[in-house]
Short mmCIF file of C-alpha atoms in Angstrom, two decimals:
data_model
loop_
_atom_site.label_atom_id
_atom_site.label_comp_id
_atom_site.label_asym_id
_atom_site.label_seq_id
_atom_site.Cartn_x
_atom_site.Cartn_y
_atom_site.Cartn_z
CA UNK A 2 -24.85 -7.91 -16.99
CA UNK A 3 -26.88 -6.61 -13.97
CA UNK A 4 -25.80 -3.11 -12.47
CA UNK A 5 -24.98 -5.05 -9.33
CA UNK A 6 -22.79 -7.33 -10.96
CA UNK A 7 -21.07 -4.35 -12.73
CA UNK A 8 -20.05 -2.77 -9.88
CA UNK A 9 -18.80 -5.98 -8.30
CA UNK A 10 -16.43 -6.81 -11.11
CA UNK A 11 -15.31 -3.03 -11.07
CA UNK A 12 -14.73 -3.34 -7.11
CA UNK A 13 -12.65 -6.28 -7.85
CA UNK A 14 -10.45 -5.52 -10.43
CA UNK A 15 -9.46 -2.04 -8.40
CA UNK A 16 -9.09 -4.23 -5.23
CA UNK A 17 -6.28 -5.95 -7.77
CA UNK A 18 -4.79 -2.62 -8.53
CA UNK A 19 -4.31 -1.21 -5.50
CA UNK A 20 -2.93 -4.42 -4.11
CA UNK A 21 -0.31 -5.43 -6.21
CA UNK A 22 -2.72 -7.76 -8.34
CA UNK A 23 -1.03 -9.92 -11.24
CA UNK A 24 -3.63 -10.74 -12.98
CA UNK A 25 -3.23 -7.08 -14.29
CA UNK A 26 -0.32 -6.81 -16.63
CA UNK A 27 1.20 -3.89 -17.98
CA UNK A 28 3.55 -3.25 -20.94
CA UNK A 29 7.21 -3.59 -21.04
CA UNK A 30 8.57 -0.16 -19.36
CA UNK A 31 5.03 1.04 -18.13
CA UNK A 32 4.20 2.26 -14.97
CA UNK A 33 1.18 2.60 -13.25
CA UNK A 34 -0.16 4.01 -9.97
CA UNK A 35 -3.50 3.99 -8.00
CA UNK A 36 -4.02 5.41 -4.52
CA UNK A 37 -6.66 5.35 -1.88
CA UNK A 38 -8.15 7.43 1.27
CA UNK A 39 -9.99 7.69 3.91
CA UNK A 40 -11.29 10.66 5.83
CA UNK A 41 -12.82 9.52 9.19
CA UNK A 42 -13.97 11.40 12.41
CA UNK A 43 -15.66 9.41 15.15
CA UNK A 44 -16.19 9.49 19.36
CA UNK A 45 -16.52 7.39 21.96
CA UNK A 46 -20.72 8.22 23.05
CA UNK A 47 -20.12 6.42 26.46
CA UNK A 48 -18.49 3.61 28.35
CA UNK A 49 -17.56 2.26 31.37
CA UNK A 50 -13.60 2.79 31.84
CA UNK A 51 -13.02 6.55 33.76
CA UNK A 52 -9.27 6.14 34.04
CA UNK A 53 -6.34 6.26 31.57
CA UNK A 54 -5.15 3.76 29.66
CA UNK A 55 -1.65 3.06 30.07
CA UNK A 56 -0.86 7.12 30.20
CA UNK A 57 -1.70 6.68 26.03
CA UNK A 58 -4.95 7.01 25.81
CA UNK A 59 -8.30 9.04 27.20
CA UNK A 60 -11.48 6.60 28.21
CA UNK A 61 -13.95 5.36 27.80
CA UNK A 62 -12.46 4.59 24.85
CA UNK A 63 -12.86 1.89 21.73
CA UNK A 64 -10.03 0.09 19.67
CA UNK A 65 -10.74 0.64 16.19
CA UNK A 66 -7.14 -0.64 14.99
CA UNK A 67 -5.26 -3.23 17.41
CA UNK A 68 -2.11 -2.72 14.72
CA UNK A 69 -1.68 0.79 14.39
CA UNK A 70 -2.48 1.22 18.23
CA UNK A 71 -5.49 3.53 17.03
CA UNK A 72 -8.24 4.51 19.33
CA UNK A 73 -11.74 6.40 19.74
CA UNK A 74 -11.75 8.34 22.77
CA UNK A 75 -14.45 10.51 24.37
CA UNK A 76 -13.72 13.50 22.21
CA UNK A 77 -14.10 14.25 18.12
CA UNK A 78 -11.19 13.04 16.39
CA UNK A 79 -10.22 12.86 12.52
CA UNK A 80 -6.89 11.46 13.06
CA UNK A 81 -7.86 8.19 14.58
CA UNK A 82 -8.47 6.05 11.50
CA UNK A 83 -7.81 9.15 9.07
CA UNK A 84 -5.44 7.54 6.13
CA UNK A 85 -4.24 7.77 2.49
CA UNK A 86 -2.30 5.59 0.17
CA UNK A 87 0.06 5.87 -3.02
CA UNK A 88 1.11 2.97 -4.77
CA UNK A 89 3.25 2.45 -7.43
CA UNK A 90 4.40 -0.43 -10.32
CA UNK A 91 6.91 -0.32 -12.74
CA UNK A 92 7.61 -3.29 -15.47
CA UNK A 93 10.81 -4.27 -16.28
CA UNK A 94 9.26 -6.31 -19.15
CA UNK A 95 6.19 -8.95 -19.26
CA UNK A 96 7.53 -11.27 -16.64
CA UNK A 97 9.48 -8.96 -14.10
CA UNK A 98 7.54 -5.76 -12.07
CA UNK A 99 8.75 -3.99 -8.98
CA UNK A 100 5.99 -2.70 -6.77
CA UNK A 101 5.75 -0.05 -3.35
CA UNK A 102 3.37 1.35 -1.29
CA UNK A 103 3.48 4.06 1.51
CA UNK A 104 0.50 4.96 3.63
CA UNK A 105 0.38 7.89 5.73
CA UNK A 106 -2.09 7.86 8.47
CA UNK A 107 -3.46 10.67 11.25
CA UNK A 108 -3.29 8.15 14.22
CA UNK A 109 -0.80 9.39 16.63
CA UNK A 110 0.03 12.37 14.15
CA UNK A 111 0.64 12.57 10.75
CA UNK A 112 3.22 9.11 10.18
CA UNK A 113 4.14 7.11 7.05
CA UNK A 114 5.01 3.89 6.62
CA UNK A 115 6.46 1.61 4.13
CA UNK A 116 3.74 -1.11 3.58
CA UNK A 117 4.90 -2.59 0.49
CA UNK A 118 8.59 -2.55 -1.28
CA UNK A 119 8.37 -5.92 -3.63
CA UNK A 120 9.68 -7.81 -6.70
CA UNK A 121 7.40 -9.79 -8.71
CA UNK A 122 8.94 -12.47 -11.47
CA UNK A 123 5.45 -14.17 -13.35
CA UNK A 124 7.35 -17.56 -13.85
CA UNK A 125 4.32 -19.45 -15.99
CA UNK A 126 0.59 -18.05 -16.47
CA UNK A 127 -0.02 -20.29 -13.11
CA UNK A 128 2.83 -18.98 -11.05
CA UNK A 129 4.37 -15.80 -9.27
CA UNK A 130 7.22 -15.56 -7.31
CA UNK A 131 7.49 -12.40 -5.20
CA UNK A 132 10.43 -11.12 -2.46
CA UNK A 133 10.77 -7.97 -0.31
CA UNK A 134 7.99 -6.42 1.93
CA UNK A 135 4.20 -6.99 2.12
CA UNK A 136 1.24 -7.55 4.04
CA UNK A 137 1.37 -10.28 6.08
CA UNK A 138 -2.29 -12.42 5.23
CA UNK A 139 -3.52 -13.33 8.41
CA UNK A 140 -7.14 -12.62 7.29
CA UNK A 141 -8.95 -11.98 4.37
CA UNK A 142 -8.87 -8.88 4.19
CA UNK A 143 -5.44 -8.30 5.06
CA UNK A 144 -3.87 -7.77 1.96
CA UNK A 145 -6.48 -4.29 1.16
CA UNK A 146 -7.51 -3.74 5.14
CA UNK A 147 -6.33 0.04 4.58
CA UNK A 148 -8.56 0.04 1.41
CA UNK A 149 -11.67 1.28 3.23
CA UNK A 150 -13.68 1.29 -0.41
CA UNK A 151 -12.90 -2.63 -0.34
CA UNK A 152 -15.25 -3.37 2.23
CA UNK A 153 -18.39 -2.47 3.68
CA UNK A 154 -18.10 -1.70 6.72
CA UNK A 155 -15.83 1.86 8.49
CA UNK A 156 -12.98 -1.06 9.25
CA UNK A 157 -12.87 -4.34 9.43
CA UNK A 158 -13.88 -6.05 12.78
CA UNK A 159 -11.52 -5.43 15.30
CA UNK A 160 -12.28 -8.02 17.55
CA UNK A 161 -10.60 -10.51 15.15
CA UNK A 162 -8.49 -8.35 12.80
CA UNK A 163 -4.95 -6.96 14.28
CA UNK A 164 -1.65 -8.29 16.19
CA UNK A 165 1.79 -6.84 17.01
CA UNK A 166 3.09 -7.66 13.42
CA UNK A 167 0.77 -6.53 10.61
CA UNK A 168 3.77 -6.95 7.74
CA UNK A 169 7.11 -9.30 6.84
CA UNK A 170 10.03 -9.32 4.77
CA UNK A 171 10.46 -12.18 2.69
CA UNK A 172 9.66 -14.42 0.03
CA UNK A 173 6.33 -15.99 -1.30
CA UNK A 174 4.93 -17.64 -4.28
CA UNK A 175 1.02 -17.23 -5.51
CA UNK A 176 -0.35 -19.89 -7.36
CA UNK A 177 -3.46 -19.28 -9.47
CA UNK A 178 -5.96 -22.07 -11.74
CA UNK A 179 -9.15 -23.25 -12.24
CA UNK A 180 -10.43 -26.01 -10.42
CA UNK A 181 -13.27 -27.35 -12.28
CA UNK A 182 -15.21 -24.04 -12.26
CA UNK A 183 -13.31 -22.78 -8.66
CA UNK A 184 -11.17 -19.95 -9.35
CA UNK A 185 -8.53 -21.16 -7.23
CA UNK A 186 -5.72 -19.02 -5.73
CA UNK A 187 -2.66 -20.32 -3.14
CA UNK A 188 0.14 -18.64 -0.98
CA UNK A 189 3.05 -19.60 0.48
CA UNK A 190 5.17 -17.41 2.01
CA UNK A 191 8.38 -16.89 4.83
CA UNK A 192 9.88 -14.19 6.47
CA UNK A 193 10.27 -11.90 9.43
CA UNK A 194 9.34 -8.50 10.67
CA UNK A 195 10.95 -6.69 13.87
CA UNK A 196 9.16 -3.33 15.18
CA UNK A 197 10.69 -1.15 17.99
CA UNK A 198 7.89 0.82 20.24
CA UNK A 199 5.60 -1.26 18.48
CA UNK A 200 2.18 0.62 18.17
CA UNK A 201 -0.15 -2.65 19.30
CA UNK A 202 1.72 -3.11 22.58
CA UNK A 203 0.81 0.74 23.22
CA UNK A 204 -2.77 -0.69 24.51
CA UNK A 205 -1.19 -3.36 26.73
CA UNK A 206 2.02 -1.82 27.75
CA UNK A 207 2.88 1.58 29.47
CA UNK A 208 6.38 1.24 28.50
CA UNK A 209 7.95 0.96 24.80
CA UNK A 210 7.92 -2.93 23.47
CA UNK A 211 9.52 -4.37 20.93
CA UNK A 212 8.41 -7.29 19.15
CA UNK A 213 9.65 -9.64 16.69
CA UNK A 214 8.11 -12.76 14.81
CA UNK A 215 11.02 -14.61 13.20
CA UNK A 216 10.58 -17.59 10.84
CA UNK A 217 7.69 -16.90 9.93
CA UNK A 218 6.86 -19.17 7.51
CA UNK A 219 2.53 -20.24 6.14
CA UNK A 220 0.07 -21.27 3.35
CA UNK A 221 -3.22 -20.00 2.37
CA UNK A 222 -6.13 -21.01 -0.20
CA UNK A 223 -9.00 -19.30 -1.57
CA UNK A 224 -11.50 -20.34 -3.50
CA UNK A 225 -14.16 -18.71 -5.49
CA UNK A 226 -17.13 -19.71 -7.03
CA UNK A 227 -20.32 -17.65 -8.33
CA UNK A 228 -21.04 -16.45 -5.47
CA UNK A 229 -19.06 -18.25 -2.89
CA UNK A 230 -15.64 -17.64 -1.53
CA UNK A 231 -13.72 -19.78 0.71
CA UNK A 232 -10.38 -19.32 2.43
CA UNK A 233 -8.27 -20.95 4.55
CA UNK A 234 -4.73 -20.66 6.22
CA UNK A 235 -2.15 -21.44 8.66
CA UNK A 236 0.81 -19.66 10.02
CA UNK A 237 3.42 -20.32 12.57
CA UNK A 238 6.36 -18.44 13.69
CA UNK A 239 8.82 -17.81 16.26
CA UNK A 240 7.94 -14.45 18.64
CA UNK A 241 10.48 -12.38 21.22
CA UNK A 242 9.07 -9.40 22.87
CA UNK A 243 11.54 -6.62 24.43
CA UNK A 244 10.27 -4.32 27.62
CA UNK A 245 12.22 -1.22 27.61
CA UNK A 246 10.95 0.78 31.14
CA UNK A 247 13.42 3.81 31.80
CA UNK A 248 15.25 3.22 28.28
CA UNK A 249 16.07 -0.42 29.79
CA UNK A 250 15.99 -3.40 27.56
CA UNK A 251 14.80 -6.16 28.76
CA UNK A 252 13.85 -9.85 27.10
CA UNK A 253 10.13 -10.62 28.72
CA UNK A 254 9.55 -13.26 25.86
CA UNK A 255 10.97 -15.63 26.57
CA UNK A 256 11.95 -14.19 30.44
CA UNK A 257 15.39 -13.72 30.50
CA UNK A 258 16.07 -16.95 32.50
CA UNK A 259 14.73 -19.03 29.83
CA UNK A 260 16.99 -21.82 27.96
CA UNK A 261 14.98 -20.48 25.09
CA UNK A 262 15.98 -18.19 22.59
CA UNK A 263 11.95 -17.98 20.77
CA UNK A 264 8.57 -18.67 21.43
CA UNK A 265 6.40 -20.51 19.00
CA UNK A 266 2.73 -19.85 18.10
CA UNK A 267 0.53 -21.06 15.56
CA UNK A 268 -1.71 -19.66 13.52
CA UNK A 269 -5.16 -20.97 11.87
CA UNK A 270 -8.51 -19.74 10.23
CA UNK A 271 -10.69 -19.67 7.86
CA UNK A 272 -13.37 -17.54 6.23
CA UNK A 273 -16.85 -18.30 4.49
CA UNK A 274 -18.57 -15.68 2.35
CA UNK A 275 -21.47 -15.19 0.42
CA UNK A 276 -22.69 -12.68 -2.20
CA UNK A 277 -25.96 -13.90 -3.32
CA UNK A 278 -28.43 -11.80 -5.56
CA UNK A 279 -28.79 -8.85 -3.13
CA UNK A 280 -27.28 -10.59 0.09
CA UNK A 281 -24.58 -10.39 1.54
CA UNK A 282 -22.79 -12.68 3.93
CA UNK A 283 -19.60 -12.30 5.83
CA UNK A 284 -17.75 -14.84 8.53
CA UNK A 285 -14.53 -15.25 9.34
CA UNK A 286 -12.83 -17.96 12.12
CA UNK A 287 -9.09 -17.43 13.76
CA UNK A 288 -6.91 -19.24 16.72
CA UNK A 289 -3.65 -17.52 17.64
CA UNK A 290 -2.37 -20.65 20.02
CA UNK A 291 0.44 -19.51 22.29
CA UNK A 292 -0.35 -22.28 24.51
CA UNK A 293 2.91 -23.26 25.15
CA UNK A 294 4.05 -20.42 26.71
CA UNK A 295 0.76 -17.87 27.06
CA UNK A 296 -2.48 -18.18 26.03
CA UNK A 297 -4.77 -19.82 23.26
CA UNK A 298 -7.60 -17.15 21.85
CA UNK A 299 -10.00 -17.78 19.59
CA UNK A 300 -12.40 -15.03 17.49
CA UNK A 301 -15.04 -15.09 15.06
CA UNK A 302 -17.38 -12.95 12.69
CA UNK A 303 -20.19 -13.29 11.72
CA UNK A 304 -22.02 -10.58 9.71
CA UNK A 305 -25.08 -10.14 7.37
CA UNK A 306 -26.09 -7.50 5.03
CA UNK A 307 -28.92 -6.80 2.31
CA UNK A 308 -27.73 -4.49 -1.26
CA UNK A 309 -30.73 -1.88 -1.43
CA UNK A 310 -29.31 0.15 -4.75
CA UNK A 311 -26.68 2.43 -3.41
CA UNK A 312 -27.29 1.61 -0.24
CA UNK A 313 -25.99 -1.58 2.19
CA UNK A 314 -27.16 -1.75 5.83
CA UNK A 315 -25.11 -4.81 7.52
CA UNK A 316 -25.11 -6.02 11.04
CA UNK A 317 -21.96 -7.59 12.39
CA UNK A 318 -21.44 -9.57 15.83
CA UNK A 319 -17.51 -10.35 16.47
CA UNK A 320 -16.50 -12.53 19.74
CA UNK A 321 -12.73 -12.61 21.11
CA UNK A 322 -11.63 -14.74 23.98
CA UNK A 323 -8.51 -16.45 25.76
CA UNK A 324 -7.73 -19.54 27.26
CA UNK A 325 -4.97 -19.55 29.61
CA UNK A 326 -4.86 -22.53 32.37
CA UNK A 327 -2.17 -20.98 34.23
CA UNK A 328 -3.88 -17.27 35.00
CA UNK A 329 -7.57 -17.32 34.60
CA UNK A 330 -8.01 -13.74 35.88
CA UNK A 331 -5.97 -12.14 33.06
CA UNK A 332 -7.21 -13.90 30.00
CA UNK A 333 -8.71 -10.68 27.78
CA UNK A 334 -12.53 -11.24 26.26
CA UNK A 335 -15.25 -9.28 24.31
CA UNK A 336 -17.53 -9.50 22.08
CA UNK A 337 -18.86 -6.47 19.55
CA UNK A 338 -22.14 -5.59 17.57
CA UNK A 339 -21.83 -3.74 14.88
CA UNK A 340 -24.40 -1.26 12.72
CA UNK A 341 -22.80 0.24 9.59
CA UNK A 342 -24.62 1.75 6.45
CA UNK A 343 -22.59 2.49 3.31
CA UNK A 344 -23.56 4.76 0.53
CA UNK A 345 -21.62 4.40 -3.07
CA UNK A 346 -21.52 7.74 -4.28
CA UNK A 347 -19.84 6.15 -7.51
CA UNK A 348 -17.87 3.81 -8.03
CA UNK A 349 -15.01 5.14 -6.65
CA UNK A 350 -16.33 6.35 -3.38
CA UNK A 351 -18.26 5.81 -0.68
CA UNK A 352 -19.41 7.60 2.59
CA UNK A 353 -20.53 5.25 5.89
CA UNK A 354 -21.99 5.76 9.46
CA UNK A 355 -21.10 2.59 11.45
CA UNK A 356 -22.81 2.50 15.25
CA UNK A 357 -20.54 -0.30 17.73
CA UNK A 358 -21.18 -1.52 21.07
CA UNK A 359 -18.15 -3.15 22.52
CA UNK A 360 -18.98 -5.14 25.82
CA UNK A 361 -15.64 -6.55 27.92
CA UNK A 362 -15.89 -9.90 29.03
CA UNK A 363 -12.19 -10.09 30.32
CA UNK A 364 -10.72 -11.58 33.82
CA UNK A 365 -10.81 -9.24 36.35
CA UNK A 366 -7.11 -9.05 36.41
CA UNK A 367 -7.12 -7.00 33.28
CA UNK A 368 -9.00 -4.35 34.79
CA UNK A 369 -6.34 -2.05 34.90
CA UNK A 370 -5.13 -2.52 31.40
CA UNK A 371 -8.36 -3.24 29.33
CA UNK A 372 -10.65 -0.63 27.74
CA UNK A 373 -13.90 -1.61 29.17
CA UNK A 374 -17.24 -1.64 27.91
CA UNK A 375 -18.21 1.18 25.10
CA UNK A 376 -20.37 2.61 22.65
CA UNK A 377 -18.86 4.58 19.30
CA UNK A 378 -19.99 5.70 16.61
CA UNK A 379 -17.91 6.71 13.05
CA UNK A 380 -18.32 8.54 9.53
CA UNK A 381 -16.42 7.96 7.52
CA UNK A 382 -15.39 8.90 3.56
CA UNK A 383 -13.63 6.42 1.38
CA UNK A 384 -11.88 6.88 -2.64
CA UNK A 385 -9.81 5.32 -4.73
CA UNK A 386 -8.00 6.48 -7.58
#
């Protein structure tokens, strides 16, 4: 086995790990941990926006985490994407496993959250059923986005990856086979999550929102390959959204005067990605439609990199944009290029420089609520253990 193979099977089986994985099992009574961590400092170099955003935040300035709320502003800062991990998994015996996570991040000070808090019952060698809190997998990379030794780049593009809801409560079931030489793996999962002052709306929103998807209820399926993985997935869900100016509460999805309780939106994407020899390939396709009431956006990723020993220079370009027939001047655009350089140190750590340019493309009606055009740069320092 090549040394480039090695470290990709090592890669994936502490991906599994530190994810809640269950094609790792452990020994009646065991329990295990892993953690991970990220020290990060990065600016803002330049960029177009002089003012404040929303009283939160110092520009120019670039979003490096729509979910957390987590920005680069024109000043030094190791808090921004700054993060570590603990998780733990205790088994009951060789079918039933509890599982949690906490993460503690610098954004916004020093803050930990509950990320996972989960039951897992392994009903056949095909089958897991799993209830309680988790990631909600909107992407790819969702599940292990935190994981910054997961991926190669100092986050994962931000153009496509982040909402108001990153996690839900609920139920799913994982279904794994082989399908004539595909590794196949499918999800299906329901739930809910409600936040209060949630951190997304922070860019949008002077005041405190609160947002909550209810019903949520979706499918994925990956697919794997030698050296091609394929994913795809849908989602839809009910969504209410709560403005609270001057301590107020007030319903602004759906307004007040609707006959409707909810809002529906649906959910779709699906990724393409190659690791071939010393190449490396990356793409990734999502619509959030919220047509019926909002907006329809669509965003892509496209991103290509080359393995040169310890070493893996990758350019990414990332495009967001809205459609929304009844307000043209408010619909929110951009598109990002990307620069990032990793170095493995070993194989449980890596350091990487990542250069982005950020150009806004949005409706001039945005212009007092977007973040302009900018350029950042981040280091950053990844482990697991």
């Amino acid at each position: 086995m090549s040394s480039r193979s090695s470290k990709s099977v090592s890669l994936s089986l502490l991906t599994l790990s530190l994810v809640g994985g269950t094609a790792l099992h452990a020994q009646a009574g065991d329990f295990t941990y892993s953690g991970f961590a990220t020290a990060a400092i990065g600016k803002v170099m330049s960029g177009s926006r002089t003012e404040r955003l929303n009283d939160h935040y110092d520009c120019p300035c670039f979003i490096a985490d729509y979910g957390q709320g987590a920005l680069y502003e024109p000043h030094w800062s190791v808090g921004t994407e700054s993060k570590i991990g603990l998780q733990g998994t205790y088994s009951f015996n060789t079918q039933w496993s509890a599982t949690g996570q906490v993460v503690a991040r610098g954004v916004d000070g020093i803050k930990t959250d509950l990320e996972w808090a989960y039951l897992s019952y392994e009903a056949s060698p095909h089958w897991t059923i799993q209830a309680g809190r988790k990631r909600l997998p909107l992407y790819f990379y969702s599940e292990f986005q935190d994981v910054g030794y997961a991926f190669n780049w100092a986050r994962v593009p931000t153009d496509l990856y982040g909402w108001e809801i990153v996690n839900y409560n609920g139920v799913n079931a994982t279904y794994r086979d082989d399908w004539k030489g595909w590794a196949a793996k499918s999800n299906f999962f329901t739930g809910s999550e409600r936040t209060k002052d949630n951190r997304f709306s922070r860019i949008y929103y002077a005041s405190p929102q609160d947002v909550t998807w209810k019903n949520i209820m979706g499918a994925d399926l990956e697919l794997t390959r030698d050296w091609l993985t394929l994913r795809f997935n849908y989602i839809t869900s009910q969504v209410q959204q709560w403005d609270k100016t001057d301590g107020v509460r007030t319903r602004v999805t759906p307004t007040e005067d609707s006959d409707r309780s909810t809002e529906r939106q649906n959910i779709y994407g699906a990724a393409l990605n190659i690791d071939y020899n010393n190449w490396l390939f990356r793409s990734e396709y999502s619509v959030f439609d919220r047509s019926h009431y909002s907006y329809r956006s669509r965003a892509y990723m496209l991103a290509l990199g080359y393995r040169m020993g310890d070493f893996i220079p990758m350019a990414t370009f990332t495009r967001y944009g809205e459609h929304n027939p009844q307000d043209h001047e408010t619909v929110q655009a951009e598109k990002v290029m990307s620069l990032s350089l990793r170095y493995d140190i070993n194989e449980r750590s890596d350091v990487k420089i990542q250069l982005d340019r950020s150009k806004d493309l949005s409706g001039p009606g945005t212009a007092p609520y977007f973040v302009g055009t900018s350029n950042a740069i981040s280091v950053s320092y990844d482990t697991v253990f």
